Structure formats: structure tokens, C-alpha cells
PDB file of C-alpha atoms in Angstrom:
ATOM      1  CA  MET A   1     -23.343 -19.648 -38.882  1.00  0.00           C
ATOM      2  CA  SER A   2     -22.468 -23.601 -38.397  1.00  0.00           C
ATOM      3  CA  VAL A   3     -18.790 -24.099 -36.188  1.00  0.00           C
ATOM      4  CA  GLN A   4     -17.673 -26.368 -40.589  1.00  0.00           C
ATOM      5  CA  ARG A   5     -18.069 -23.161 -41.813  1.00  0.00           C
ATOM      6  CA  LEU A   6     -16.464 -20.307 -38.764  1.00  0.00           C
ATOM      7  CA  ARG A   7     -13.229 -22.863 -39.320  1.00  0.00           C
ATOM      8  CA  THR A   8     -13.064 -22.494 -43.035  1.00  0.00           C
ATOM      9  CA  PHE A   9     -13.200 -18.435 -42.352  1.00  0.00           C
ATOM     10  CA  VAL A  10     -10.510 -18.207 -39.357  1.00  0.00           C
ATOM     11  CA  GLU A  11      -8.315 -20.328 -42.155  1.00  0.00           C
ATOM     12  CA  VAL A  12      -8.966 -18.506 -45.107  1.00  0.00           C
ATOM     13  CA  TYR A  13      -8.174 -15.492 -43.155  1.00  0.00           C
ATOM     14  CA  ARG A  14      -5.150 -16.719 -41.375  1.00  0.00           C
ATOM     15  CA  GLN A  15      -3.772 -18.376 -44.224  1.00  0.00           C
ATOM     16  CA  ARG A  16      -4.910 -15.369 -46.410  1.00  0.00           C
ATOM     17  CA  SER A  17      -5.560 -18.354 -49.142  1.00  0.00           C
ATOM     18  CA  ILE A  18      -8.977 -19.659 -50.638  1.00  0.00           C
ATOM     19  CA  SER A  19      -6.276 -22.413 -51.780  1.00  0.00           C
ATOM     20  CA  SER A  20      -3.644 -23.203 -48.505  1.00  0.00           C
ATOM     21  CA  ALA A  21      -7.157 -22.895 -46.925  1.00  0.00           C
ATOM     22  CA  ALA A  22      -8.188 -26.419 -48.589  1.00  0.00           C
ATOM     23  CA  ARG A  23      -5.432 -28.281 -48.162  1.00  0.00           C
ATOM     24  CA  SER A  24      -4.850 -27.309 -44.259  1.00  0.00           C
ATOM     25  CA  LEU A  25      -8.689 -27.753 -43.669  1.00  0.00           C
ATOM     26  CA  GLY A  26      -8.847 -31.108 -46.767  1.00  0.00           C
ATOM     27  CA  LEU A  27     -11.115 -29.126 -48.240  1.00  0.00           C
ATOM     28  CA  THR A  28     -12.203 -28.814 -51.728  1.00  0.00           C
ATOM     29  CA  GLN A  29     -11.643 -25.122 -53.150  1.00  0.00           C
ATOM     30  CA  PRO A  30     -15.198 -24.858 -53.850  1.00  0.00           C
ATOM     31  CA  ALA A  31     -15.848 -25.974 -50.500  1.00  0.00           C
ATOM     32  CA  VAL A  32     -14.151 -23.942 -48.977  1.00  0.00           C
ATOM     33  CA  SER A  33     -15.187 -20.948 -51.087  1.00  0.00           C
ATOM     34  CA  GLN A  34     -18.896 -21.681 -50.780  1.00  0.00           C
ATOM     35  CA  HIS A  35     -18.545 -21.945 -46.843  1.00  0.00           C
ATOM     36  CA  ILE A  36     -17.120 -18.451 -47.054  1.00  0.00           C
ATOM     37  CA  ALA A  37     -19.797 -17.316 -49.305  1.00  0.00           C
ATOM     38  CA  ALA A  38     -23.051 -18.771 -47.128  1.00  0.00           C
ATOM     39  CA  LEU A  39     -21.186 -16.595 -43.560  1.00  0.00           C
ATOM     40  CA  GLU A  40     -21.365 -13.273 -46.044  1.00  0.00           C
ATOM     41  CA  THR A  41     -24.874 -13.609 -46.609  1.00  0.00           C
ATOM     42  CA  ALA A  42     -25.401 -14.686 -43.135  1.00  0.00           C
ATOM     43  CA  VAL A  43     -24.151 -11.116 -41.832  1.00  0.00           C
ATOM     44  CA  GLY A  44     -24.491  -9.148 -44.985  1.00  0.00           C
ATOM     45  CA  HIS A  45     -20.885  -7.843 -46.195  1.00  0.00           C
ATOM     46  CA  PRO A  46     -18.000  -9.492 -48.527  1.00  0.00           C
ATOM     47  CA  LEU A  47     -15.723 -11.237 -46.240  1.00  0.00           C
ATOM     48  CA  PHE A  48     -12.593 -10.783 -48.748  1.00  0.00           C
ATOM     49  CA  GLU A  49     -11.189  -9.020 -51.244  1.00  0.00           C
ATOM     50  CA  ARG A  50     -10.173 -11.287 -54.790  1.00  0.00           C
ATOM     51  CA  GLU A  51      -6.463 -11.134 -55.641  1.00  0.00           C
ATOM     52  CA  SER A  52      -4.471 -12.528 -58.150  1.00  0.00           C
ATOM     53  CA  ARG A  53      -2.388 -14.191 -55.038  1.00  0.00           C
ATOM     54  CA  GLY A  54      -5.107 -14.763 -52.822  1.00  0.00           C
ATOM     55  CA  VAL A  55      -7.822 -12.559 -50.269  1.00  0.00           C
ATOM     56  CA  LEU A  56      -7.626  -9.851 -48.305  1.00  0.00           C
ATOM     57  CA  PRO A  57      -9.937  -9.988 -45.620  1.00  0.00           C
ATOM     58  CA  THR A  58     -11.878  -6.709 -45.965  1.00  0.00           C
ATOM     59  CA  ALA A  59     -13.442  -5.117 -42.156  1.00  0.00           C
ATOM     60  CA  ALA A  60     -16.492  -6.884 -41.405  1.00  0.00           C
ATOM     61  CA  ALA A  61     -13.778 -10.188 -41.102  1.00  0.00           C
ATOM     62  CA  ARG A  62     -11.114  -8.467 -39.309  1.00  0.00           C
ATOM     63  CA  GLU A  63     -14.266  -7.459 -36.857  1.00  0.00           C
ATOM     64  CA  LEU A  64     -15.452 -11.110 -36.916  1.00  0.00           C
ATOM     65  CA  ALA A  65     -11.131 -12.294 -37.014  1.00  0.00           C
ATOM     66  CA  ALA A  66     -11.719 -10.351 -33.626  1.00  0.00           C
ATOM     67  CA  ASP A  67     -15.046 -11.199 -32.123  1.00  0.00           C
ATOM     68  CA  LEU A  68     -13.284 -15.508 -32.684  1.00  0.00           C
ATOM     69  CA  GLY A  69      -9.843 -15.107 -31.525  1.00  0.00           C
ATOM     70  CA  ASP A  70      -8.535 -18.122 -30.009  1.00  0.00           C
ATOM     71  CA  THR A  71     -12.304 -18.949 -28.886  1.00  0.00           C
ATOM     72  CA  LEU A  72     -12.369 -21.472 -31.720  1.00  0.00           C
ATOM     73  CA  ASP A  73      -9.220 -22.980 -31.855  1.00  0.00           C
ATOM     74  CA  VAL A  74      -9.203 -23.405 -27.844  1.00  0.00           C
ATOM     75  CA  ALA A  75     -12.734 -25.678 -28.356  1.00  0.00           C
ATOM     76  CA  GLU A  76     -11.424 -27.988 -31.847  1.00  0.00           C
ATOM     77  CA  ALA A  77      -7.946 -28.448 -28.880  1.00  0.00           C
ATOM     78  CA  ALA A  78      -9.875 -29.543 -25.813  1.00  0.00           C
ATOM     79  CA  LEU A  79     -12.225 -31.642 -28.527  1.00  0.00           C
ATOM     80  CA  ALA A  80      -8.747 -33.115 -30.091  1.00  0.00           C
ATOM     81  CA  SER A  81      -7.654 -33.391 -25.837  1.00  0.00           C
ATOM     82  CA  ALA A  82     -10.482 -35.564 -25.636  1.00  0.00           C
ATOM     83  CA  ARG A  83     -10.752 -37.715 -28.460  1.00  0.00           C
ATOM     84  CA  ALA A  84      -7.230 -38.746 -27.606  1.00  0.00           C
ATOM     85  CA  ARG A  85      -8.042 -40.059 -24.278  1.00  0.00           C
ATOM     86  CA  SER A  86      -9.688 -42.637 -25.853  1.00  0.00           C
ATOM     87  CA  ALA A  87      -8.314 -42.758 -29.995  1.00  0.00           C
ATOM     88  CA  ASP A  88      -5.267 -44.662 -31.651  1.00  0.00           C
ATOM     89  CA  MET A  89      -2.006 -43.153 -31.053  1.00  0.00           C
ATOM     90  CA  SER A  90      -0.092 -44.854 -33.457  1.00  0.00           C
ATOM     91  CA  GLY A  91       1.017 -42.990 -36.167  1.00  0.00           C
ATOM     92  CA  VAL A  92       4.061 -39.929 -36.372  1.00  0.00           C
ATOM     93  CA  ILE A  93       4.525 -36.773 -35.159  1.00  0.00           C
ATOM     94  CA  GLN A  94       7.161 -34.717 -36.813  1.00  0.00           C
ATOM     95  CA  ILE A  95       9.395 -32.009 -34.338  1.00  0.00           C
ATOM     96  CA  ALA A  96      11.752 -29.096 -35.753  1.00  0.00           C
ATOM     97  CA  GLY A  97      14.125 -27.006 -34.072  1.00  0.00           C
ATOM     98  CA  ASN A  98      17.893 -26.513 -32.903  1.00  0.00           C
ATOM     99  CA  GLY A  99      19.327 -29.942 -33.354  1.00  0.00           C
ATOM    100  CA  ASP A 100      21.173 -29.495 -29.913  1.00  0.00           C
ATOM    101  CA  PHE A 101      17.771 -28.326 -27.688  1.00  0.00           C
ATOM    102  CA  LEU A 102      16.041 -31.609 -29.333  1.00  0.00           C
ATOM    103  CA  SER A 103      18.383 -33.825 -29.046  1.00  0.00           C
ATOM    104  CA  GLU A 104      20.166 -32.386 -25.496  1.00  0.00           C
ATOM    105  CA  VAL A 105      16.089 -31.506 -24.228  1.00  0.00           C
ATOM    106  CA  VAL A 106      13.747 -32.643 -26.700  1.00  0.00           C
ATOM    107  CA  ALA A 107      14.378 -36.139 -27.495  1.00  0.00           C
ATOM    108  CA  PRO A 108      14.031 -37.657 -23.461  1.00  0.00           C
ATOM    109  CA  ARG A 109      10.576 -36.362 -22.725  1.00  0.00           C
ATOM    110  CA  LEU A 110      10.157 -38.661 -26.274  1.00  0.00           C
ATOM    111  CA  ILE A 111       9.580 -41.196 -23.977  1.00  0.00           C
ATOM    112  CA  PRO A 112       5.800 -41.301 -23.005  1.00  0.00           C
ATOM    113  CA  LEU A 113       4.823 -40.860 -26.447  1.00  0.00           C
ATOM    114  CA  LEU A 114       7.393 -43.794 -27.412  1.00  0.00           C
ATOM    115  CA  GLU A 115       5.043 -46.248 -24.809  1.00  0.00           C
ATOM    116  CA  ILE A 116       2.106 -45.571 -26.619  1.00  0.00           C
ATOM    117  CA  GLY A 117       3.137 -46.559 -30.182  1.00  0.00           C
ATOM    118  CA  MET A 118       4.356 -43.337 -31.997  1.00  0.00           C
ATOM    119  CA  ARG A 119       6.854 -42.701 -33.890  1.00  0.00           C
ATOM    120  CA  VAL A 120       8.910 -39.254 -33.717  1.00  0.00           C
ATOM    121  CA  ARG A 121      10.609 -37.447 -36.892  1.00  0.00           C
ATOM    122  CA  LEU A 122      13.554 -34.804 -34.977  1.00  0.00           C
ATOM    123  CA  GLN A 123      14.504 -32.278 -38.052  1.00  0.00           C
ATOM    124  CA  ALA A 124      17.146 -29.964 -37.407  1.00  0.00           C
ATOM    125  CA  GLY A 125      15.797 -26.280 -38.547  1.00  0.00           C
ATOM    126  CA  ASP A 126      16.407 -22.854 -38.129  1.00  0.00           C
ATOM    127  CA  ARG A 127      13.380 -20.160 -37.089  1.00  0.00           C
ATOM    128  CA  VAL A 128      12.684 -19.471 -40.201  1.00  0.00           C
ATOM    129  CA  GLN A 129      12.938 -22.966 -41.942  1.00  0.00           C
ATOM    130  CA  VAL A 130      10.339 -24.387 -38.826  1.00  0.00           C
ATOM    131  CA  GLU A 131       8.254 -21.152 -39.710  1.00  0.00           C
ATOM    132  CA  GLU A 132       7.927 -23.095 -43.138  1.00  0.00           C
ATOM    133  CA  MET A 133       7.592 -26.067 -42.589  1.00  0.00           C
ATOM    134  CA  LEU A 134       5.198 -25.223 -39.713  1.00  0.00           C
ATOM    135  CA  VAL A 135       2.979 -23.214 -42.249  1.00  0.00           C
ATOM    136  CA  ASN A 136       3.142 -25.855 -44.892  1.00  0.00           C
ATOM    137  CA  GLY A 137       2.347 -28.418 -42.394  1.00  0.00           C
ATOM    138  CA  ALA A 138       5.113 -30.255 -42.773  1.00  0.00           C
ATOM    139  CA  CYS A 139       5.837 -30.436 -39.395  1.00  0.00           C
ATOM    140  CA  ASP A 140       3.459 -31.352 -36.613  1.00  0.00           C
ATOM    141  CA  LEU A 141       5.673 -29.355 -34.007  1.00  0.00           C
ATOM    142  CA  GLY A 142       8.181 -26.445 -33.860  1.00  0.00           C
ATOM    143  CA  ILE A 143      10.137 -25.443 -31.711  1.00  0.00           C
ATOM    144  CA  PHE A 144      11.899 -21.445 -31.166  1.00  0.00           C
ATOM    145  CA  ALA A 145      14.430 -19.321 -28.549  1.00  0.00           C
ATOM    146  CA  TYR A 146      12.085 -16.638 -29.793  1.00  0.00           C
ATOM    147  CA  PRO A 147       8.806 -15.526 -30.003  1.00  0.00           C
ATOM    148  CA  VAL A 148       6.473 -16.272 -32.884  1.00  0.00           C
ATOM    149  CA  GLU A 149       6.501 -13.874 -35.285  1.00  0.00           C
ATOM    150  CA  ASP A 150       4.281 -15.025 -37.910  1.00  0.00           C
ATOM    151  CA  GLN A 151      -0.058 -14.413 -36.745  1.00  0.00           C
ATOM    152  CA  ARG A 152      -0.769 -18.307 -39.121  1.00  0.00           C
ATOM    153  CA  LEU A 153       1.628 -19.629 -35.513  1.00  0.00           C
ATOM    154  CA  ARG A 154       0.423 -20.439 -31.462  1.00  0.00           C
ATOM    155  CA  SER A 155       2.940 -20.504 -28.704  1.00  0.00           C
ATOM    156  CA  GLU A 156       3.838 -20.886 -25.688  1.00  0.00           C
ATOM    157  CA  LYS A 157       6.032 -21.031 -22.739  1.00  0.00           C
ATOM    158  CA  ILE A 158       7.969 -23.677 -21.820  1.00  0.00           C
ATOM    159  CA  ARG A 159      10.742 -22.936 -20.202  1.00  0.00           C
ATOM    160  CA  ASP A 160      13.727 -20.076 -19.311  1.00  0.00           C
ATOM    161  CA  GLU A 161      17.547 -21.717 -20.275  1.00  0.00           C
ATOM    162  CA  THR A 162      20.087 -19.923 -18.729  1.00  0.00           C
ATOM    163  CA  MET A 163      23.158 -18.865 -20.481  1.00  0.00           C
ATOM    164  CA  SER A 164      26.720 -18.843 -19.240  1.00  0.00           C
ATOM    165  CA  ALA A 165      29.757 -18.030 -21.112  1.00  0.00           C
ATOM    166  CA  VAL A 166      32.616 -21.086 -21.270  1.00  0.00           C
ATOM    167  CA  ALA A 167      35.788 -21.908 -22.126  1.00  0.00           C
ATOM    168  CA  ALA A 168      38.275 -24.513 -21.339  1.00  0.00           C
ATOM    169  CA  PRO A 169      39.331 -24.152 -18.291  1.00  0.00           C
ATOM    170  CA  ALA A 170      43.477 -22.563 -20.038  1.00  0.00           C
ATOM    171  CA  VAL A 171      41.777 -20.320 -21.318  1.00  0.00           C
ATOM    172  CA  ALA A 172      38.859 -19.103 -18.903  1.00  0.00           C
ATOM    173  CA  ALA A 173      41.974 -18.397 -16.931  1.00  0.00           C
ATOM    174  CA  ARG A 174      43.989 -16.623 -19.469  1.00  0.00           C
ATOM    175  CA  ILE A 175      40.334 -14.512 -19.774  1.00  0.00           C
ATOM    176  CA  ALA A 176      40.420 -13.166 -15.898  1.00  0.00           C
ATOM    177  CA  ALA A 177      44.317 -12.961 -15.385  1.00  0.00           C
ATOM    178  CA  ALA A 178      43.860  -9.761 -18.565  1.00  0.00           C
ATOM    179  CA  ALA A 179      43.586  -6.147 -16.896  1.00  0.00           C
ATOM    180  CA  ASP A 180      39.935  -6.323 -17.907  1.00  0.00           C
ATOM    181  CA  LEU A 181      37.492  -8.693 -19.213  1.00  0.00           C
ATOM    182  CA  SER A 182      36.694  -6.822 -22.468  1.00  0.00           C
ATOM    183  CA  SER A 183      40.240  -6.697 -23.234  1.00  0.00           C
ATOM    184  CA  GLY A 184      40.617 -10.619 -22.205  1.00  0.00           C
ATOM    185  CA  LEU A 185      38.096 -11.166 -24.502  1.00  0.00           C
ATOM    186  CA  ALA A 186      38.548  -9.454 -27.720  1.00  0.00           C
ATOM    187  CA  ALA A 187      42.631 -11.183 -27.349  1.00  0.00           C
ATOM    188  CA  GLU A 188      40.126 -14.617 -27.774  1.00  0.00           C
ATOM    189  CA  PRO A 189      38.913 -16.439 -30.514  1.00  0.00           C
ATOM    190  CA  MET A 190      34.746 -17.027 -31.116  1.00  0.00           C
ATOM    191  CA  LEU A 191      33.057 -19.069 -31.544  1.00  0.00           C
ATOM    192  CA  THR A 192      28.851 -18.290 -31.368  1.00  0.00           C
ATOM    193  CA  TYR A 193      25.763 -19.383 -33.328  1.00  0.00           C
ATOM    194  CA  SER A 194      25.886 -17.086 -36.355  1.00  0.00           C
ATOM    195  CA  LEU A 195      27.439 -13.922 -37.589  1.00  0.00           C
ATOM    196  CA  GLU A 196      25.002 -11.958 -35.891  1.00  0.00           C
ATOM    197  CA  ARG A 197      25.712 -13.436 -32.679  1.00  0.00           C
ATOM    198  CA  PRO A 198      22.563 -13.120 -30.585  1.00  0.00           C
ATOM    199  CA  LEU A 199      23.504 -15.235 -27.959  1.00  0.00           C
ATOM    200  CA  LEU A 200      26.912 -13.632 -26.856  1.00  0.00           C
ATOM    201  CA  ASN A 201      26.133  -9.818 -27.986  1.00  0.00           C
ATOM    202  CA  ASP A 202      23.126 -10.222 -25.167  1.00  0.00           C
ATOM    203  CA  TRP A 203      25.510 -11.657 -23.095  1.00  0.00           C
ATOM    204  CA  LEU A 204      28.715  -8.554 -22.994  1.00  0.00           C
ATOM    205  CA  GLU A 205      25.458  -6.166 -22.877  1.00  0.00           C
ATOM    206  CA  HIS A 206      23.692  -7.762 -20.241  1.00  0.00           C
ATOM    207  CA  ASN A 207      26.994  -7.762 -18.380  1.00  0.00           C
ATOM    208  CA  ALA A 208      27.942  -4.016 -20.255  1.00  0.00           C
ATOM    209  CA  LEU A 209      31.160  -5.072 -21.842  1.00  0.00           C
ATOM    210  CA  THR A 210      32.778  -3.264 -24.722  1.00  0.00           C
ATOM    211  CA  SER A 211      31.181  -6.062 -28.414  1.00  0.00           C
ATOM    212  CA  SER A 212      34.623  -6.713 -30.009  1.00  0.00           C
ATOM    213  CA  THR A 213      33.811  -6.280 -33.748  1.00  0.00           C
ATOM    214  CA  ARG A 214      36.050  -8.737 -35.183  1.00  0.00           C
ATOM    215  CA  SER A 215      33.812 -11.418 -37.082  1.00  0.00           C
ATOM    216  CA  PRO A 216      33.513 -14.574 -35.402  1.00  0.00           C
ATOM    217  CA  ALA A 217      36.058 -17.711 -35.639  1.00  0.00           C
ATOM    218  CA  VAL A 218      33.773 -20.047 -35.662  1.00  0.00           C
ATOM    219  CA  ILE A 219      29.835 -19.845 -36.510  1.00  0.00           C
ATOM    220  CA  GLY A 220      27.479 -22.816 -35.625  1.00  0.00           C
ATOM    221  CA  GLN A 221      23.882 -23.484 -35.249  1.00  0.00           C
ATOM    222  CA  ASP A 222      24.258 -26.878 -33.623  1.00  0.00           C
ATOM    223  CA  LEU A 223      25.872 -25.670 -29.605  1.00  0.00           C
ATOM    224  CA  ARG A 224      27.642 -28.947 -29.130  1.00  0.00           C
ATOM    225  CA  GLY A 225      30.163 -28.313 -31.522  1.00  0.00           C
ATOM    226  CA  LEU A 226      30.803 -25.290 -30.691  1.00  0.00           C
ATOM    227  CA  CYS A 227      31.364 -27.501 -26.843  1.00  0.00           C
ATOM    228  CA  SER A 228      33.415 -29.831 -29.342  1.00  0.00           C
ATOM    229  CA  LEU A 229      35.419 -26.844 -30.016  1.00  0.00           C
ATOM    230  CA  LEU A 230      35.641 -25.130 -26.420  1.00  0.00           C
ATOM    231  CA  ARG A 231      36.650 -28.631 -24.692  1.00  0.00           C
ATOM    232  CA  ALA A 232      39.862 -28.567 -27.492  1.00  0.00           C
ATOM    233  CA  GLY A 233      40.787 -24.975 -25.875  1.00  0.00           C
ATOM    234  CA  VAL A 234      39.918 -22.759 -28.766  1.00  0.00           C
ATOM    235  CA  GLY A 235      38.705 -19.776 -27.901  1.00  0.00           C
ATOM    236  CA  TRP A 236      35.087 -18.916 -25.604  1.00  0.00           C
ATOM    237  CA  SER A 237      31.185 -18.370 -26.141  1.00  0.00           C
ATOM    238  CA  VAL A 238      28.096 -17.964 -23.836  1.00  0.00           C
ATOM    239  CA  LEU A 239      26.056 -21.562 -24.051  1.00  0.00           C
ATOM    240  CA  PRO A 240      23.142 -22.699 -22.768  1.00  0.00           C
ATOM    241  CA  ARG A 241      23.978 -24.953 -19.230  1.00  0.00           C
ATOM    242  CA  TYR A 242      21.870 -27.581 -20.560  1.00  0.00           C
ATOM    243  CA  LEU A 243      24.778 -28.222 -22.855  1.00  0.00           C
ATOM    244  CA  SER A 244      27.462 -26.919 -20.286  1.00  0.00           C
ATOM    245  CA  SER A 245      26.890 -27.553 -17.186  1.00  0.00           C
ATOM    246  CA  PRO A 246      28.416 -31.662 -17.392  1.00  0.00           C
ATOM    247  CA  PHE A 247      30.888 -30.355 -18.800  1.00  0.00           C
ATOM    248  CA  VAL A 248      32.387 -27.822 -16.245  1.00  0.00           C
ATOM    249  CA  ALA A 249      30.974 -30.281 -13.751  1.00  0.00           C
ATOM    250  CA  ARG A 250      33.612 -32.658 -14.353  1.00  0.00           C
ATOM    251  CA  GLY A 251      36.487 -29.926 -15.658  1.00  0.00           C
ATOM    252  CA  GLU A 252      36.254 -30.071 -19.181  1.00  0.00           C
ATOM    253  CA  LEU A 253      34.810 -26.373 -19.357  1.00  0.00           C
ATOM    254  CA  ALA A 254      35.402 -23.150 -17.019  1.00  0.00           C
ATOM    255  CA  GLU A 255      32.724 -20.210 -16.624  1.00  0.00           C
ATOM    256  CA  ILE A 256      34.106 -17.213 -17.262  1.00  0.00           C
ATOM    257  CA  PRO A 257      33.632 -15.222 -14.586  1.00  0.00           C
ATOM    258  CA  SER A 258      31.027 -12.048 -15.283  1.00  0.00           C
ATOM    259  CA  PRO A 259      30.149  -8.931 -13.065  1.00  0.00           C
ATOM    260  CA  ASN A 260      26.440  -9.030 -13.844  1.00  0.00           C
ATOM    261  CA  GLY A 261      26.119 -13.045 -13.610  1.00  0.00           C
ATOM    262  CA  ALA A 262      24.786 -15.118 -16.366  1.00  0.00           C
ATOM    263  CA  ILE A 263      21.179 -14.412 -19.325  1.00  0.00           C
ATOM    264  CA  ARG A 264      17.745 -16.340 -19.303  1.00  0.00           C
ATOM    265  CA  ARG A 265      16.788 -17.531 -22.503  1.00  0.00           C
ATOM    266  CA  PRO A 266      13.403 -18.085 -23.288  1.00  0.00           C
ATOM    267  CA  TYR A 267      11.707 -21.348 -25.197  1.00  0.00           C
ATOM    268  CA  PHE A 268       8.680 -21.595 -27.814  1.00  0.00           C
ATOM    269  CA  LEU A 269       6.862 -24.688 -28.472  1.00  0.00           C
ATOM    270  CA  VAL A 270       5.432 -23.474 -31.613  1.00  0.00           C
ATOM    271  CA  TRP A 271       2.325 -24.797 -33.966  1.00  0.00           C
ATOM    272  CA  ALA A 272      -0.213 -24.352 -36.360  1.00  0.00           C
ATOM    273  CA  PRO A 273      -3.714 -24.621 -35.029  1.00  0.00           C
ATOM    274  CA  SER A 274      -5.151 -26.640 -36.919  1.00  0.00           C
ATOM    275  CA  ALA A 275      -3.011 -29.404 -36.501  1.00  0.00           C
ATOM    276  CA  LEU A 276      -4.689 -29.411 -33.123  1.00  0.00           C
ATOM    277  CA  ARG A 277      -7.297 -31.326 -34.938  1.00  0.00           C
ATOM    278  CA  GLN A 278      -5.753 -34.474 -34.881  1.00  0.00           C
ATOM    279  CA  PRO A 279      -5.707 -36.322 -31.411  1.00  0.00           C
ATOM    280  CA  ARG A 280      -2.334 -37.457 -31.757  1.00  0.00           C
ATOM    281  CA  ILE A 281      -0.671 -33.894 -32.268  1.00  0.00           C
ATOM    282  CA  ALA A 282      -2.896 -32.517 -29.665  1.00  0.00           C
ATOM    283  CA  HIS A 283      -1.600 -35.070 -26.813  1.00  0.00           C
ATOM    284  CA  ALA A 284       1.891 -34.844 -27.745  1.00  0.00           C
ATOM    285  CA  ARG A 285       1.311 -31.151 -27.803  1.00  0.00           C
ATOM    286  CA  GLN A 286       0.239 -31.689 -24.125  1.00  0.00           C
ATOM    287  CA  THR A 287       2.792 -33.871 -23.575  1.00  0.00           C
ATOM    288  CA  LEU A 288       5.516 -31.792 -23.798  1.00  0.00           C
ATOM    289  CA  LEU A 289       4.453 -28.502 -22.863  1.00  0.00           C
ATOM    290  CA  TRP A 290       3.495 -30.398 -19.784  1.00  0.00           C
ATOM    291  CA  GLY A 291       7.547 -32.767 -19.387  1.00  0.00           C
ATOM    292  CA  LEU A 292       9.833 -29.647 -21.495  1.00  0.00           C
ATOM    293  CA  SER A 293       8.425 -27.168 -18.141  1.00  0.00           C
ATOM    294  CA  GLN A 294       9.356 -29.484 -15.662  1.00  0.00           C
ATOM    295  CA  ASP A 295      13.421 -29.763 -14.894  1.00  0.00           C
ATOM    296  CA  VAL A 296      14.761 -26.502 -15.394  1.00  0.00           C
ATOM    297  CA  ARG A 297      18.454 -25.772 -14.357  1.00  0.00           C
ATOM    298  CA  PRO A 298      18.965 -22.769 -13.017  1.00  0.00           C
TER     299      PRO A 298
END
């Protein structure tokens, strides 16, 4: 079996679509269909059942995909990294993720890429938006604060960030002076990332505290906006220390005392396997994997 045909099979299997695989591979649809037909002849079984909205893998296709695993992706990534050492690295890299993490954490790690002539485009988006951009090829690399669930994507954890509850010093003092911590928190406005309040709820559960049933006073997906309101004396929130620590050090914010302390949240670098065939993307991925794993705040 040729590597090209196996690569085509893997892309069709992931995309569940001949046309999407053709776009990803830079091939025509007839060429992709020919590759699949040749593989079906080689294995002696149909690999996909054609449907109106794409294709469904057969049992033979699932077995072949399980046997291949990530072997082909690993080999192609290694080849792309090797080519990157001698290739022209000029070009654009699109990176998508939470706006505050891109600005506060990722941006300083881009200098090695800029020094070799790469141009970088940072795009803010939530997890659903970033997943869609990665799958559709609208961005090259993504940053998630959650494990990737889409089977068409790959990820690697880059760091664990500490998250703590913070407020302006006067607000934190009022919370601490309350009869108990839960009632003190409930008396102040909540500022949070989303209506589901994942960071706040995780912190409250970790500290065995009662969760307020009130709606958040402010919802903002860029945590820098919440941080500005907190510093102005509005409410409390749970923020990553990469964002809150400088203001705590200057006395503009204070950590709210908690029974069991702060929580940790993992961050992941995410990509579509087919993107690593491009040497510049493979190089950018490796550079960020190394750079973002360094100097993690306690």
C-alpha cells in the first residue's frame, strides 16, 4: 500500500467526506476516490459506504484505522520538522484561542517565530469556534482550556494554570468579614466567563462552598475585561494567576481566602493532523509546545 493512498484513507476516515478530504489534501475528488478504490482492492473489502452527506466507514475501515493509529501522523510530523530545519519559514501562521491567553501568555512566546520571518495572526474565539476553524483549515493552531473531543483533531497539554478567587481589597475584606465565606460571596456581584460559570463552580466545589443561584452580574469571554471591573471594586471572580498576579502584587486585587486553596486548569495546544504536513506549521507547533511549557506560574 502506498503512503499516499494511506494518507488519503486516513483523511477520508477523519472527515467522513470525499470532498472535504480532497480539499484538505489538495487533490481532486476523482483522485481521492481512485485512492480509496485501490485500497479497497488491496484489502479485499469495501472501506466506506457512500451516503448523501458523506461516507460511513465499514468494519474493515475501522480495523485499518485502528492498525494505523497515529503512526502516519507521527511520521509526517517528523518529516515536516526535518524539512523545516532547511526550509524557508516565511509565511503566515494563524493561531486561535481565548483572547486573554493569546495576549498574556502566547504573544511573548512568538518572538522566535517572528525572528525567522514568520507572520502571525491571532484570532480570539471560544472552544466551538476554534474547533470549527481548525477542522475547516481557517486556522493552523488552537489553544483550548479543555481536552479536545473532536476525533479529527489532536492535542497536547502545554501547561496547568493556577486559578484563584480575587476581588478588590475592600471587596475581599467584606467577604472575609461575613459570617461565613459562602454568604460573603453571595452578597457580592459575580463576574464570570460564561453563564455556566465553569471556573467559579469548579473553585466553589473544590472549596466545599455553596454556589449562589443568582445570575452573574457580568459575563465576558475576555477575562481582561472582568479583571478591569474587579480592580474598579465591582464584585469577585476566579481568574488565572497569569492575569491576576501582577495586580495582586501592586495591591489592586487581593486573593479571597479559601479553605482548600486555588484550583488548576489545564491548557492544550490543538491542531488538525493534516496541518503538520506544512513545515512552517510543524515548526510553529514545536516552538510553542516548548515555549508554553516553560515558566508556569505556581
